[in-house]
Coordinates of C-alpha atoms in Angstrom, one line a residue:
M1170 CA 95.0 96.1 120.2
R1171 CA 94.9 93.6 117.5
D1172 CA 92.2 91.1 117.0
Y1173 CA 93.0 89.7 114.5
F1174 CA 94.5 85.9 113.6
S1175 CA 98.0 85.8 113.6
L1176 CA 98.7 83.2 110.5
D1177 CA 101.9 81.5 109.7
Q1178 CA 102.4 80.7 106.0
L1179 CA 101.1 76.8 106.4
D1180 CA 97.9 78.5 107.8
R1181 CA 98.0 81.2 104.7
R1182 CA 98.6 78.3 102.2
S1183 CA 95.5 76.4 103.8
L1184 CA 93.5 79.3 104.3
A1185 CA 94.1 80.1 100.3
A1186 CA 93.3 76.9 99.1
L1187 CA 90.4 76.8 101.1
C1188 CA 89.3 79.8 99.5
R1189 CA 89.6 78.1 96.0
V1190 CA 87.5 74.7 96.8
C1191 CA 84.7 75.8 99.1
H1192 CA 82.8 78.5 98.0
S1193 CA 80.6 78.9 101.2
F1194 CA 83.8 79.3 102.7
K1195 CA 85.0 82.0 100.6
D1196 CA 84.0 85.5 102.7
V1197 CA 85.8 84.1 105.9
A1198 CA 88.9 82.4 104.4
L1199 CA 89.6 85.9 102.6
D1200 CA 89.2 87.9 105.7
M1201 CA 91.4 85.7 107.7
L1202 CA 93.5 86.4 105.1
W1203 CA 94.0 89.8 104.3
A1204 CA 92.9 91.1 107.7
E1205 CA 96.7 91.9 108.6
L1206 CA 99.8 92.5 105.7
E1207 CA 103.4 93.2 106.7
D1208 CA 103.4 95.7 103.6
L1209 CA 101.8 96.4 100.6
H1210 CA 102.9 93.9 98.2
P1211 CA 100.7 90.8 98.5
L1212 CA 98.0 93.2 97.1
F1213 CA 99.9 94.0 93.6
P1214 CA 100.1 90.7 92.2
V1215 CA 96.5 90.9 91.2
F1216 CA 97.7 92.8 88.2
H1217 CA 98.6 90.1 85.9
E1218 CA 100.7 92.6 83.9
I1219 CA 102.9 94.0 86.7
Y1220 CA 106.1 93.4 85.7
G1221 CA 108.6 92.5 88.7
L1222 CA 112.0 94.2 87.8
A1223 CA 113.7 92.3 90.5
L1224 CA 111.0 89.9 92.6
E1225 CA 113.6 89.8 95.6
I1226 CA 113.2 93.6 95.9
H1227 CA 109.8 94.0 94.8
S1228 CA 110.5 96.7 92.3
Y1229 CA 107.5 97.2 90.1
T1230 CA 106.2 99.1 87.0
L1231 CA 102.7 99.0 85.1
R1232 CA 103.4 97.6 81.4
R1233 CA 100.0 98.4 80.3
P1234 CA 96.6 100.0 81.6
V1235 CA 94.8 98.3 84.6
T1236 CA 91.8 97.0 83.2
I1237 CA 89.0 97.5 85.4
V1238 CA 88.2 93.9 86.4
E1239 CA 91.7 94.1 88.1
W1240 CA 91.1 97.2 89.8
S1241 CA 87.6 95.6 90.9
I1242 CA 89.4 92.5 92.4
F1243 CA 92.1 94.9 93.9
E1244 CA 89.9 96.9 96.1
Q1245 CA 87.8 93.9 97.0
Y1246 CA 91.1 92.4 98.8
A1247 CA 91.9 95.9 100.1
S1248 CA 89.0 96.3 101.7
R1249 CA 89.4 93.4 103.5
V1250 CA 92.9 95.1 105.1
R1251 CA 92.5 95.8 108.7
V1252 CA 95.8 95.9 109.8
L1253 CA 98.8 97.3 108.3
G1254 CA 102.6 97.4 109.4
D1255 CA 104.9 95.4 111.6
G1256 CA 107.8 98.1 112.5
S1257 CA 109.5 98.0 109.0
S1258 CA 108.2 100.0 106.0
I1259 CA 104.7 99.3 104.9
F1260 CA 106.0 100.0 101.4
G1261 CA 108.7 97.7 101.7
D1262 CA 111.0 98.5 98.3
L1263 CA 108.1 100.2 96.1
E1264 CA 109.2 103.3 95.1
A1265 CA 106.8 106.7 95.6
E1266 CA 106.2 106.7 91.6
F1267 CA 104.3 103.4 91.5
V1268 CA 102.3 104.2 94.7
H1269 CA 101.2 107.5 93.2
T1270 CA 100.4 106.1 90.2
I1271 CA 98.1 103.4 91.6
M1272 CA 96.8 105.5 93.5
G1273 CA 96.0 108.0 90.6
L1274 CA 93.2 104.7 89.0
T1275 CA 91.3 106.4 92.1
S1276 CA 89.7 108.8 94.1
K1277 CA 88.9 106.4 97.3
L1278 CA 91.2 105.5 99.9
L1279 CA 93.8 102.5 99.3
L1280 CA 92.9 100.6 102.1
P1281 CA 89.4 102.3 103.2
N1282 CA 88.8 99.7 106.5
L1283 CA 92.3 100.0 107.7
R1284 CA 91.7 100.2 111.6
E1285 CA 95.6 100.1 112.7
L1286 CA 98.9 101.3 110.7
C1287 CA 102.3 100.5 112.2
C1288 CA 104.9 102.6 109.9
G1289 CA 108.7 102.0 110.1
D1290 CA 111.2 103.6 108.6
C1291 CA 110.7 104.7 104.9
D1292 CA 112.6 106.3 101.8
P1293 CA 111.7 110.1 102.2
D1294 CA 110.2 110.1 99.0
L1295 CA 107.0 107.9 100.5
H1296 CA 106.5 109.7 103.5
A1297 CA 103.5 111.7 101.1
C1298 CA 102.6 108.5 100.4
V1299 CA 101.6 107.6 104.1
R1300 CA 98.0 110.1 103.6
Y1301 CA 96.8 107.3 101.2
F1302 CA 96.2 105.6 104.4
L1303 CA 94.2 107.9 106.7
S1304 CA 90.9 107.0 106.9
P1305 CA 88.2 107.9 109.0
V1306 CA 87.9 104.6 110.7
L1307 CA 91.7 104.2 111.6
I1308 CA 92.5 103.9 115.0
S1309 CA 95.8 103.4 115.6
F1310 CA 98.4 105.3 113.7
Q1311 CA 102.3 104.2 115.0
V1312 CA 105.4 105.8 113.5
S1313 CA 108.8 104.6 114.4
A1314 CA 112.0 106.0 112.8
S1315 CA 115.7 104.8 113.1
A1316 CA 117.9 107.5 113.3
R1317 CA 119.7 108.7 110.1
P1318 CA 123.4 110.2 110.5
D1319 CA 123.8 113.5 109.4

């Protein structure tokens, strides 16, 4: 199903460096870098004042309002994402309140060009947040969940 390149960390670092030094290749490199994300975490460092409460678990809170410039950059990267998820939680350790806060900043979809969504098990509070990814261009939506003891 996936038509996108699978990049390892070295490839990603090389493409990121290329984006910074070669303006003519910037858009192609950014498209490749952002085409597939395991979860949402790579998008949020765009906001300079997001405070990581614990970087190991990617827990975030906003320290101030998001600027128009920051939101514009966020939308540019988010629009490049075509595939989200690798079978684990697409939210990682993000809390539902943070996701709802981010979505309160826009009337648009979070990832408007998302074609493939693979949701793994996540906190029940985040189930309602999946609706932010259901776009008209979505062609594959997979849900997997582990059995939870009663």
